[in-house]
Amino acid sequence: MDIAKLRTSLLSATKAAIRSSVKEDNLIIQCVNSMQETEKCINMMSKRLREWYGLSLPEVEHSVEDHETLINTVLTKSREELLKQYHITEPMGPELSNKDVTTINELAATIQQLFALKQKQEEYLNVSMKSYYPELEKTAGSIVGAKLLAKAGSIKHLMEMPSSTIQILGAEKALFRHLTRSSRPPKHGIILQHQKVAGAKEKGKAARQLANAIAKAVKIDYFKKEKA
Amino acid sequence: MKQTSIAGSWVIERGRQQALAVKGEPAFEEESAIISGVKYRVWDPRRSKLAAAIVKGAPISIPTGSKILYLGASHGYTVSFLSDCLGGDGLILAVDIAPRVMRDLVFLCDQRKNIVPLLADANQPQLYPELPMFDVLFQDVAQRNQAEILLKNTTFLKKGGITILAIKARSIDITKNPVQIFKETKELIAKQMDVLQMISLEPLEKDHAVIVARKR
Ligand SMILES: C[S@@+](CC[C@H](N)C(=O)[O-])C[C@H]1O[C@@H](n2cnc3c(N)ncnc32)[C@H](O)[C@@H]1O
């Protein structure tokens, strides 16, 4: 057998197969993973901003709990305005130079952009999930649905999973602890983030029901696509 | 420096541990070692089950120019070293089912002409394109039915050729005792092959073993 020929033909077949393996689920998974990373970055950078800004106006930093609101405040209000608004007569922080304020504001502006990025990613997921996996979107919501896809790795893997696995997807560590050290089995993973489970009295039962519904929904979406 | 049973590779001491050394261009930002003025790539037995098996003394002989069917090539870490060992007349047919890792493998093929990539499911060898016969069948796929997959693929192995199976106990059954799993897997293989040796990869790889066998 001519190895050089085999190599040329398999190289090109492999490239073609890789090209055609890229599907909407790959794109959704990248986006939801990126969104979660954006979230992490926002948290990390917001904590730093709080520490930094807190040198100068700790009272404001302390009273505004929400990161995004604090950032808007930092960027739009002057020290005088804030001292008045929050009735601060004896501020614990000194007035900073323009140079210091500018650097802090640059960080705040960047975090603000990350918030905007996260929002756009959520919108993208919403649109994509609705158009490609409408049943999954209906039962799980676009974000939880996309996170399940990401954990499973592909729509095919998610479709092949029994609902008991879907129920605890995202709780792998707890499952492993259960199997090896006979601790209690986990009742829910990612789907705990769904309103129907998070808000339920009996979370275990709600998780089981939702996982059942999701398993069915994914099968419908998958086979509709297969036929098309 | 002791030559191993894989052509073009040597055992070296790295601190308190052993590793393998191979001549060639770096491919994975791996460490290099300079021995008597010559630069070698360091093949880390903690990253490669084949290297671990060699370090632990598995009876695996791979001469220059061998043709290897490699199932579960992943990003090509082990494949890249084998490529340097086998030389221009050798062949590594690198199979993996995951498009993402195949992407890296295709880039690896740019510089190494004795690697041929194949995106395929090792569980369905009947769907492979037409292939030559191989001297060695190596498998590291972390699947439940590892032994079955190996046996199916021996149709592409020459008579007397060897198979090397890396078993990860956890991917077969995470609740079972690894030793039991290794024993059962060995029995399955022994039905159709002459088992040469089974070697545990501890402490280099936890709950992993390698079974070396010969086609009758
Ligand atoms: C543990 S990694 C192999 C690491 C590699 N042997 C090395 O030493 O660099 C297992 C690989 O097997 C692949 N795999 C799993 N199931 C497979 C199958 N049915 N057919 C082919 N490859 C498979 C996975 O995609 C993964 O890349």
GROMACS .gro file of C-alpha atoms and ligand atoms in nm:
model
  471
    1MET     CA    1   0.000   0.000   0.000
    2ASP     CA    2   0.129   0.346  -0.093
    3ILE     CA    3   0.167   0.524   0.242
    4ALA     CA    4   0.226   0.870   0.094
    5LYS     CA    5  -0.100   0.842  -0.098
    6LEU     CA    6  -0.284   0.712   0.207
    7ARG     CA    7  -0.153   1.006   0.406
    8THR     CA    8  -0.263   1.265   0.152
    9SER     CA    9  -0.609   1.120   0.121
   10LEU     CA   10  -0.665   1.071   0.495
   11LEU     CA   11  -0.533   1.418   0.576
   12SER     CA   12  -0.782   1.574   0.344
   13ALA     CA   13  -1.066   1.347   0.463
   14THR     CA   14  -0.983   1.435   0.824
   15LYS     CA   15  -0.984   1.807   0.750
   16ALA     CA   16  -1.320   1.776   0.578
   17ALA     CA   17  -1.462   1.575   0.869
   18ILE     CA   18  -1.341   1.833   1.122
   19ARG     CA   19  -1.492   2.111   0.910
   20SER     CA   20  -1.832   1.947   0.897
   21SER     CA   21  -1.827   1.860   1.267
   22VAL     CA   22  -1.877   2.224   1.366
   23LYS     CA   23  -2.246   2.264   1.447
   24GLU     CA   24  -2.473   2.502   1.632
   25ASP     CA   25  -2.423   2.316   1.960
   26ASN     CA   26  -2.046   2.385   1.944
   27LEU     CA   27  -2.117   2.755   1.900
   28ILE     CA   28  -2.370   2.765   2.181
   29ILE     CA   29  -2.133   2.579   2.414
   30GLN     CA   30  -1.848   2.822   2.346
   31CYS     CA   31  -2.077   3.114   2.412
   32VAL     CA   32  -2.221   2.984   2.739
   33ASN     CA   33  -1.873   2.893   2.864
   34SER     CA   34  -1.751   3.238   2.770
   35MET     CA   35  -2.050   3.392   2.945
   36GLN     CA   36  -1.967   3.208   3.265
   37GLU     CA   37  -1.607   3.323   3.241
   38THR     CA   38  -1.721   3.678   3.181
   39GLU     CA   39  -1.924   3.647   3.499
   40LYS     CA   40  -1.621   3.527   3.693
   41CYS     CA   41  -1.408   3.811   3.558
   42ILE     CA   42  -1.675   4.060   3.655
   43ASN     CA   43  -1.680   3.927   4.009
   44MET     CA   44  -1.308   3.921   4.050
   45MET     CA   45  -1.256   4.267   3.903
   46SER     CA   46  -1.549   4.415   4.094
   47LYS     CA   47  -1.401   4.297   4.422
   48ARG     CA   48  -1.078   4.471   4.337
   49LEU     CA   49  -1.264   4.786   4.236
   50ARG     CA   50  -1.441   4.785   4.572
   51GLU     CA   51  -1.116   4.760   4.762
   52TRP     CA   52  -0.960   5.031   4.554
   53TYR     CA   53  -1.252   5.273   4.547
   54GLY     CA   54  -1.311   5.199   4.917
   55LEU     CA   55  -0.986   5.377   5.000
   56SER     CA   56  -1.148   5.701   4.902
   57LEU     CA   57  -1.521   5.659   4.965
   58PRO     CA   58  -1.568   5.353   5.190
   59GLU     CA   59  -1.914   5.466   5.298
   60VAL     CA   60  -2.045   5.456   4.940
   61GLU     CA   61  -1.872   5.129   4.863
   62HIS     CA   62  -2.025   4.985   5.179
   63SER     CA   63  -2.383   5.095   5.112
   64VAL     CA   64  -2.409   4.997   4.745
   65GLU     CA   65  -2.426   4.620   4.741
   66ASP     CA   66  -2.481   4.554   4.374
   67HIS     CA   67  -2.160   4.561   4.168
   68GLU     CA   68  -2.318   4.711   3.859
   69THR     CA   69  -2.486   4.990   4.053
   70LEU     CA   70  -2.162   5.073   4.230
   71ILE     CA   71  -1.982   5.094   3.898
   72ASN     CA   72  -2.240   5.331   3.756
   73THR     CA   73  -2.212   5.543   4.070
   74VAL     CA   74  -1.832   5.553   4.051
   75LEU     CA   75  -1.845   5.658   3.689
   76THR     CA   76  -2.117   5.922   3.704
   77LYS     CA   77  -2.094   6.094   4.043
   78SER     CA   78  -1.830   6.321   4.188
   79ARG     CA   79  -1.703   6.298   4.542
   80GLU     CA   80  -1.897   6.611   4.645
   81GLU     CA   81  -2.223   6.479   4.504
   82LEU     CA   82  -2.179   6.150   4.683
   83LEU     CA   83  -2.084   6.302   5.017
   84LYS     CA   84  -2.406   6.497   5.000
   85GLN     CA   85  -2.624   6.214   4.869
   86TYR     CA   86  -2.510   5.972   5.139
   87HIS     CA   87  -2.500   6.238   5.415
   88ILE     CA   88  -2.137   6.172   5.488
   89THR     CA   89  -1.992   6.443   5.709
   90GLU     CA   90  -1.681   6.266   5.829
   91PRO     CA   91  -1.557   6.050   5.539
   92MET     CA   92  -1.312   5.776   5.632
   93GLY     CA   93  -1.128   5.817   5.302
   94PRO     CA   94  -0.916   6.102   5.172
   95GLU     CA   95  -0.978   6.294   4.853
   96LEU     CA   96  -0.766   6.145   4.575
   97SER     CA   97  -0.577   6.319   4.300
   98ASN     CA   98  -0.719   6.336   3.948
   99LYS     CA   99  -0.460   6.087   3.837
  100ASP     CA  100  -0.573   5.833   4.100
  101VAL     CA  101  -0.942   5.883   4.023
  102THR     CA  102  -0.881   5.837   3.650
  103THR     CA  103  -0.708   5.502   3.698
  104ILE     CA  104  -0.985   5.375   3.921
  105ASN     CA  105  -1.246   5.491   3.671
  106GLU     CA  106  -1.071   5.310   3.389
  107LEU     CA  107  -1.113   4.984   3.575
  108ALA     CA  108  -1.478   5.065   3.644
  109ALA     CA  109  -1.539   5.142   3.276
  110THR     CA  110  -1.386   4.812   3.171
  111ILE     CA  111  -1.606   4.617   3.411
  112GLN     CA  112  -1.904   4.806   3.275
  113GLN     CA  113  -1.813   4.684   2.928
  114LEU     CA  114  -1.793   4.330   3.060
  115PHE     CA  115  -2.146   4.364   3.194
  116ALA     CA  116  -2.256   4.472   2.846
  117LEU     CA  117  -2.071   4.176   2.694
  118LYS     CA  118  -2.242   3.935   2.928
  119GLN     CA  119  -2.579   4.076   2.836
  120LYS     CA  120  -2.508   4.037   2.463
  121GLN     CA  121  -2.396   3.680   2.518
  122GLU     CA  122  -2.718   3.605   2.703
  123GLU     CA  123  -2.920   3.751   2.419
  124TYR     CA  124  -2.725   3.544   2.166
  125LEU     CA  125  -2.793   3.230   2.369
  126ASN     CA  126  -3.158   3.316   2.390
  127VAL     CA  127  -3.193   3.356   2.015
  128SER     CA  128  -2.982   3.049   1.930
  129MET     CA  129  -3.150   2.819   2.178
  130LYS     CA  130  -3.495   2.925   2.062
  131SER     CA  131  -3.417   2.865   1.699
  132TYR     CA  132  -3.212   2.542   1.725
  133TYR     CA  133  -3.340   2.371   2.038
  134PRO     CA  134  -3.688   2.517   2.092
  135GLU     CA  135  -3.817   2.237   2.316
  136LEU     CA  136  -3.512   2.242   2.540
  137GLU     CA  137  -3.539   2.620   2.558
  138LYS     CA  138  -3.903   2.595   2.657
  139THR     CA  139  -3.848   2.344   2.937
  140ALA     CA  140  -3.509   2.451   3.076
  141GLY     CA  141  -3.473   2.811   2.964
  142SER     CA  142  -3.193   2.925   2.738
  143ILE     CA  143  -2.919   2.963   2.998
  144VAL     CA  144  -2.979   2.644   3.196
  145GLY     CA  145  -3.034   2.461   2.866
  146ALA     CA  146  -2.706   2.590   2.725
  147LYS     CA  147  -2.519   2.502   3.045
  148LEU     CA  148  -2.654   2.146   3.026
  149LEU     CA  149  -2.536   2.126   2.665
  150ALA     CA  150  -2.194   2.248   2.770
  151LYS     CA  151  -2.166   1.989   3.048
  152ALA     CA  152  -2.278   1.709   2.820
  153GLY     CA  153  -2.040   1.824   2.545
  154SER     CA  154  -2.286   1.804   2.257
  155ILE     CA  155  -2.657   1.776   2.182
  156LYS     CA  156  -2.599   1.412   2.095
  157HIS     CA  157  -2.441   1.331   2.431
  158LEU     CA  158  -2.717   1.517   2.613
  159MET     CA  159  -2.979   1.328   2.412
  160GLU     CA  160  -2.820   0.995   2.506
  161MET     CA  161  -2.823   1.072   2.876
  162PRO     CA  162  -3.086   0.919   3.102
  163SER     CA  163  -3.284   1.182   3.290
  164SER     CA  164  -3.122   1.067   3.618
  165THR     CA  165  -2.787   1.183   3.478
  166ILE     CA  166  -2.929   1.510   3.349
  167GLN     CA  167  -3.069   1.570   3.696
  168ILE     CA  168  -2.724   1.572   3.855
  169LEU     CA  169  -2.524   1.715   3.563
  170GLY     CA  170  -2.290   1.972   3.715
  171ALA     CA  171  -2.273   1.790   4.050
  172GLU     CA  172  -2.001   1.546   3.943
  173LYS     CA  173  -1.790   1.602   4.251
  174ALA     CA  174  -2.076   1.519   4.484
  175LEU     CA  175  -2.158   1.213   4.274
  176PHE     CA  176  -1.802   1.088   4.292
  177ARG     CA  177  -1.797   1.139   4.668
  178HIS     CA  178  -2.119   0.941   4.689
  179LEU     CA  179  -1.989   0.650   4.482
  180THR     CA  180  -1.652   0.621   4.648
  181ARG     CA  181  -1.720   0.725   5.004
  182SER     CA  182  -2.091   0.644   5.024
  183SER     CA  183  -2.199   0.994   5.120
  184ARG     CA  184  -2.554   1.092   5.022
  185PRO     CA  185  -2.618   1.106   4.647
  186PRO     CA  186  -2.662   1.454   4.496
  187LYS     CA  187  -3.023   1.547   4.413
  188HIS     CA  188  -2.956   1.815   4.156
  189GLY     CA  189  -2.682   1.991   3.960
  190ILE     CA  190  -2.719   2.273   3.711
  191ILE     CA  191  -3.098   2.240   3.702
  192LEU     CA  192  -3.109   2.374   4.058
  193GLN     CA  193  -3.056   2.711   3.888
  194HIS     CA  194  -3.397   2.675   3.725
  195GLN     CA  195  -3.680   2.866   3.893
  196LYS     CA  196  -3.892   2.550   3.912
  197VAL     CA  197  -3.632   2.369   4.123
  198ALA     CA  198  -3.479   2.659   4.317
  199GLY     CA  199  -3.823   2.778   4.422
  200ALA     CA  200  -3.967   2.437   4.502
  201LYS     CA  201  -4.033   2.305   4.853
  202GLU     CA  202  -3.931   1.952   4.764
  203LYS     CA  203  -3.625   2.026   4.554
  204GLY     CA  204  -3.537   1.662   4.488
  205LYS     CA  205  -3.879   1.589   4.346
  206ALA     CA  206  -3.888   1.908   4.138
  207ALA     CA  207  -3.540   1.828   4.004
  208ARG     CA  208  -3.652   1.479   3.900
  209GLN     CA  209  -3.958   1.611   3.721
  210LEU     CA  210  -3.768   1.884   3.541
  211ALA     CA  211  -3.494   1.641   3.437
  212ASN     CA  212  -3.758   1.408   3.294
  213ALA     CA  213  -3.913   1.690   3.095
  214ILE     CA  214  -3.571   1.804   2.971
  215ALA     CA  215  -3.476   1.453   2.860
  216LYS     CA  216  -3.793   1.436   2.651
  217ALA     CA  217  -3.747   1.785   2.511
  218VAL     CA  218  -3.390   1.716   2.400
  219LYS     CA  219  -3.498   1.400   2.219
  220ILE     CA  220  -3.765   1.592   2.029
  221ASP     CA  221  -3.518   1.864   1.927
  222TYR     CA  222  -3.252   1.612   1.832
  223PHE     CA  223  -3.469   1.395   1.613
  224LYS     CA  224  -3.635   1.692   1.446
  225LYS     CA  225  -3.285   1.804   1.343
  226GLU     CA  226  -3.187   1.453   1.230
  227LYS     CA  227  -3.486   1.439   0.997
  228ALA     CA  228  -3.423   1.783   0.853
  229MET     CA  229   2.190   0.617   2.952
  230LYS     CA  230   2.007   0.295   2.875
  231GLN     CA  231   1.836   0.229   2.542
  232THR     CA  232   1.474   0.112   2.588
  233SER     CA  233   1.290  -0.148   2.382
  234ILE     CA  234   1.140   0.135   2.174
  235ALA     CA  235   1.393   0.232   1.906
  236GLY     CA  236   1.544   0.577   1.949
  237SER     CA  237   1.448   0.621   2.313
  238TRP     CA  238   1.654   0.612   2.629
  239VAL     CA  239   1.580   0.600   3.001
  240ILE     CA  240   1.715   0.899   3.188
  241GLU     CA  241   1.705   1.005   3.551
  242ARG     CA  242   1.515   1.326   3.626
  243GLY     CA  243   1.577   1.401   3.990
  244ARG     CA  244   1.432   1.105   4.175
  245GLN     CA  245   1.222   0.998   3.879
  246GLN     CA  246   1.283   0.828   3.552
  247ALA     CA  247   1.177   0.961   3.215
  248LEU     CA  248   1.246   0.879   2.852
  249ALA     CA  249   1.457   1.081   2.615
  250VAL     CA  250   1.408   1.105   2.239
  251LYS     CA  251   1.584   1.308   1.970
  252GLY     CA  252   1.364   1.546   1.777
  253GLU     CA  253   1.196   1.881   1.747
  254PRO     CA  254   0.993   1.985   2.052
  255ALA     CA  255   0.618   1.972   1.993
  256PHE     CA  256   0.448   2.022   2.331
  257GLU     CA  257   0.665   2.275   2.511
  258GLU     CA  258   0.806   1.971   2.686
  259GLU     CA  259   1.133   1.991   2.876
  260SER     CA  260   1.456   1.910   2.706
  261ALA     CA  261   1.765   1.743   2.842
  262ILE     CA  262   2.119   1.789   2.718
  263ILE     CA  263   2.324   1.474   2.752
  264SER     CA  264   2.687   1.471   2.637
  265GLY     CA  265   2.620   1.778   2.427
  266VAL     CA  266   2.316   1.631   2.252
  267LYS     CA  267   1.966   1.772   2.302
  268TYR     CA  268   1.677   1.535   2.373
  269ARG     CA  269   1.303   1.577   2.417
  270VAL     CA  270   1.192   1.455   2.759
  271TRP     CA  271   0.902   1.209   2.734
  272ASP     CA  272   0.718   1.231   3.065
  273PRO     CA  273   0.582   0.899   3.199
  274ARG     CA  274   0.325   1.094   3.398
  275ARG     CA  275   0.176   1.230   3.078
  276SER     CA  276   0.206   0.921   2.864
  277LYS     CA  277   0.090   0.574   2.953
  278LEU     CA  278   0.318   0.422   2.695
  279ALA     CA  279   0.619   0.596   2.851
  280ALA     CA  280   0.498   0.486   3.194
  281ALA     CA  281   0.472   0.125   3.078
  282ILE     CA  282   0.827   0.136   2.939
  283VAL     CA  283   0.965   0.288   3.258
  284LYS     CA  284   0.793   0.012   3.452
  285GLY     CA  285   0.956  -0.249   3.233
  286ALA     CA  286   0.671  -0.369   3.009
  287PRO     CA  287   0.791  -0.607   2.733
  288ILE     CA  288   0.713  -0.370   2.446
  289SER     CA  289   0.948  -0.389   2.154
  290ILE     CA  290   0.902  -0.131   1.879
  291PRO     CA  291   1.184  -0.125   1.623
  292THR     CA  292   1.254   0.160   1.376
  293GLY     CA  293   1.020   0.155   1.079
  294SER     CA  294   0.734  -0.013   1.268
  295LYS     CA  295   0.377   0.054   1.166
  296ILE     CA  296   0.152   0.142   1.456
  297LEU     CA  297  -0.223   0.168   1.473
  298TYR     CA  298  -0.279   0.412   1.757
  299LEU     CA  299  -0.633   0.434   1.899
  300GLY     CA  300  -0.709   0.733   2.119
  301ALA     CA  301  -0.438   0.964   1.987
  302SER     CA  302  -0.578   1.273   2.159
  303HIS     CA  303  -0.367   1.588   2.104
  304GLY     CA  304  -0.079   1.365   2.002
  305TYR     CA  305   0.158   1.386   2.297
  306THR     CA  306   0.262   1.020   2.287
  307VAL     CA  307   0.219   1.008   1.910
  308SER     CA  308   0.474   1.289   1.867
  309PHE     CA  309   0.742   1.093   2.054
  310LEU     CA  310   0.665   0.770   1.872
  311SER     CA  311   0.693   0.963   1.548
  312ASP     CA  312   1.048   1.066   1.637
  313CYS     CA  313   1.136   0.710   1.745
  314LEU     CA  314   1.009   0.534   1.435
  315GLY     CA  315   1.187   0.740   1.172
  316GLY     CA  316   1.084   0.806   0.812
  317ASP     CA  317   0.992   0.449   0.728
  318GLY     CA  318   0.764   0.414   1.026
  319LEU     CA  319   0.393   0.489   1.031
  320ILE     CA  320   0.155   0.593   1.304
  321LEU     CA  321  -0.206   0.585   1.207
  322ALA     CA  322  -0.349   0.813   1.472
  323VAL     CA  323  -0.719   0.755   1.538
  324ASP     CA  324  -0.942   0.965   1.758
  325ILE     CA  325  -1.315   1.028   1.770
  326ALA     CA  326  -1.302   1.389   1.891
  327PRO     CA  327  -1.279   1.659   1.622
  328ARG     CA  328  -1.127   1.906   1.866
  329VAL     CA  329  -0.820   1.697   1.940
  330MET     CA  330  -0.791   1.593   1.574
  331ARG     CA  331  -0.739   1.959   1.493
  332ASP     CA  332  -0.419   1.960   1.700
  333LEU     CA  333  -0.317   1.629   1.552
  334VAL     CA  334  -0.347   1.763   1.196
  335PHE     CA  335  -0.110   2.046   1.291
  336LEU     CA  336   0.130   1.790   1.435
  337CYS     CA  337   0.124   1.607   1.099
  338ASP     CA  338   0.259   1.920   0.927
  339GLN     CA  339   0.608   1.854   1.060
  340ARG     CA  340   0.592   1.481   1.107
  341LYS     CA  341   0.539   1.295   0.784
  342ASN     CA  342   0.506   0.951   0.939
  343ILE     CA  343   0.180   1.039   1.115
  344VAL     CA  344  -0.151   0.986   0.940
  345PRO     CA  345  -0.465   1.115   1.112
  346LEU     CA  346  -0.802   0.944   1.108
  347LEU     CA  347  -1.114   1.088   1.266
  348ALA     CA  348  -1.310   0.774   1.347
  349ASP     CA  349  -1.480   0.572   1.616
  350ALA     CA  350  -1.244   0.293   1.723
  351ASN     CA  351  -1.553   0.100   1.823
  352GLN     CA  352  -1.647   0.071   1.456
  353PRO     CA  353  -1.337  -0.042   1.272
  354GLN     CA  354  -1.559  -0.173   0.992
  355LEU     CA  355  -1.608   0.192   0.891
  356TYR     CA  356  -1.235   0.269   0.858
  357PRO     CA  357  -1.108   0.337   0.508
  358GLU     CA  358  -0.876   0.080   0.352
  359LEU     CA  359  -0.566   0.049   0.573
  360PRO     CA  360  -0.237  -0.141   0.560
  361MET     CA  361  -0.156  -0.411   0.818
  362PHE     CA  362   0.020  -0.300   1.135
  363ASP     CA  363   0.300  -0.434   1.356
  364VAL     CA  364   0.168  -0.276   1.675
  365LEU     CA  365  -0.178  -0.188   1.799
  366PHE     CA  366  -0.180   0.065   2.082
  367GLN     CA  367  -0.503   0.165   2.251
  368ASP     CA  368  -0.583   0.429   2.511
  369VAL     CA  369  -0.947   0.528   2.466
  370ALA     CA  370  -1.096   0.530   2.816
  371GLN     CA  371  -1.412   0.345   2.713
  372ARG     CA  372  -1.622   0.094   2.899
  373ASN     CA  373  -1.570  -0.186   2.645
  374GLN     CA  374  -1.197  -0.132   2.603
  375ALA     CA  375  -1.112  -0.500   2.563
  376GLU     CA  376  -1.381  -0.551   2.300
  377ILE     CA  377  -1.261  -0.248   2.102
  378LEU     CA  378  -0.906  -0.378   2.109
  379LEU     CA  379  -1.003  -0.723   1.987
  380LYS     CA  380  -1.213  -0.582   1.702
  381ASN     CA  381  -0.916  -0.378   1.583
  382THR     CA  382  -0.678  -0.672   1.573
  383THR     CA  383  -0.807  -0.743   1.219
  384PHE     CA  384  -0.558  -0.475   1.114
  385LEU     CA  385  -0.272  -0.637   1.308
  386LYS     CA  386  -0.020  -0.872   1.149
  387LYS     CA  387   0.010  -1.222   1.291
  388GLY     CA  388   0.262  -1.208   1.577
  389GLY     CA  389   0.206  -0.834   1.613
  390ILE     CA  390   0.164  -0.692   1.961
  391THR     CA  391  -0.119  -0.506   2.123
  392ILE     CA  392  -0.073  -0.261   2.407
  393LEU     CA  393  -0.387  -0.174   2.597
  394ALA     CA  394  -0.391   0.105   2.853
  395ILE     CA  395  -0.680   0.047   3.093
  396LYS     CA  396  -0.833   0.311   3.311
  397ALA     CA  397  -1.029   0.128   3.578
  398ARG     CA  398  -1.254   0.425   3.643
  399SER     CA  399  -1.390   0.444   3.292
  400ILE     CA  400  -1.504   0.083   3.314
  401ASP     CA  401  -1.671   0.102   3.654
  402ILE     CA  402  -1.581   0.359   3.917
  403THR     CA  403  -1.733   0.159   4.200
  404LYS     CA  404  -1.542  -0.164   4.135
  405ASN     CA  405  -1.203  -0.258   4.267
  406PRO     CA  406  -0.945  -0.171   3.995
  407VAL     CA  407  -0.757  -0.497   4.049
  408GLN     CA  408  -1.074  -0.693   3.974
  409ILE     CA  409  -1.136  -0.487   3.659
  410PHE     CA  410  -0.780  -0.544   3.536
  411LYS     CA  411  -0.815  -0.916   3.594
  412GLU     CA  412  -1.144  -0.937   3.404
  413THR     CA  413  -1.007  -0.735   3.114
  414LYS     CA  414  -0.702  -0.959   3.095
  415GLU     CA  415  -0.921  -1.269   3.085
  416LEU     CA  416  -1.123  -1.124   2.796
  417ILE     CA  417  -0.808  -1.055   2.598
  418ALA     CA  418  -0.652  -1.392   2.679
  419LYS     CA  419  -0.940  -1.563   2.496
  420GLN     CA  420  -0.805  -1.449   2.161
  421MET     CA  421  -0.448  -1.336   2.225
  422ASP     CA  422  -0.136  -1.452   2.407
  423VAL     CA  423  -0.105  -1.217   2.700
  424LEU     CA  424   0.263  -1.134   2.757
  425GLN     CA  425   0.229  -0.921   3.066
  426MET     CA  426   0.001  -0.703   3.270
  427ILE     CA  427   0.165  -0.413   3.448
  428SER     CA  428   0.023  -0.164   3.692
  429LEU     CA  429   0.118   0.196   3.618
  430GLU     CA  430   0.110   0.298   3.985
  431PRO     CA  431   0.238   0.535   4.110
  432LEU     CA  432   0.284   0.712   3.774
  433GLU     CA  433  -0.086   0.681   3.688
  434LYS     CA  434  -0.341   0.600   3.952
  435ASP     CA  435  -0.572   0.301   3.888
  436HIS     CA  436  -0.423   0.237   3.547
  437ALA     CA  437  -0.268  -0.076   3.403
  438VAL     CA  438  -0.125  -0.184   3.071
  439ILE     CA  439  -0.177  -0.523   2.912
  440VAL     CA  440   0.067  -0.637   2.646
  441ALA     CA  441  -0.039  -0.927   2.426
  442ARG     CA  442   0.056  -1.097   2.100
  443LYS     CA  443  -0.169  -1.192   1.810
  444ARG     CA  444  -0.182  -1.566   1.750
  445LIG     C1  445  -0.672   0.940   2.764
  445LIG     S1  446  -0.688   1.011   2.606
  445LIG     C2  447  -0.548   0.945   2.518
  445LIG     C3  448  -0.413   1.010   2.551
  445LIG     C4  449  -0.302   0.969   2.452
  445LIG     N1  450  -0.302   0.826   2.435
  445LIG     C5  451  -0.165   1.015   2.495
  445LIG     O1  452  -0.094   0.938   2.563
  445LIG     O2  453  -0.125   1.127   2.459
  445LIG     C6  454  -0.825   0.920   2.538
  445LIG     C7  455  -0.865   0.960   2.397
  445LIG     O3  456  -0.950   0.860   2.344
  445LIG     C8  457  -1.043   0.920   2.259
  445LIG     N2  458  -1.155   0.827   2.239
  445LIG     C9  459  -1.253   0.795   2.326
  445LIG     N3  460  -1.340   0.709   2.272
  445LIG    C10  461  -1.295   0.683   2.147
  445LIG    C11  462  -1.342   0.600   2.041
  445LIG     N4  463  -1.453   0.526   2.053
  445LIG     N5  464  -1.273   0.599   1.926
  445LIG    C12  465  -1.160   0.673   1.912
  445LIG     N6  466  -1.111   0.752   2.010
  445LIG    C13  467  -1.177   0.759   2.126
  445LIG    C14  468  -1.078   1.049   2.329
  445LIG     O4  469  -1.131   1.143   2.237
  445LIG    C15  470  -0.944   1.090   2.390
  445LIG     O5  471  -0.879   1.183   2.307
   0.00000   0.00000   0.00000
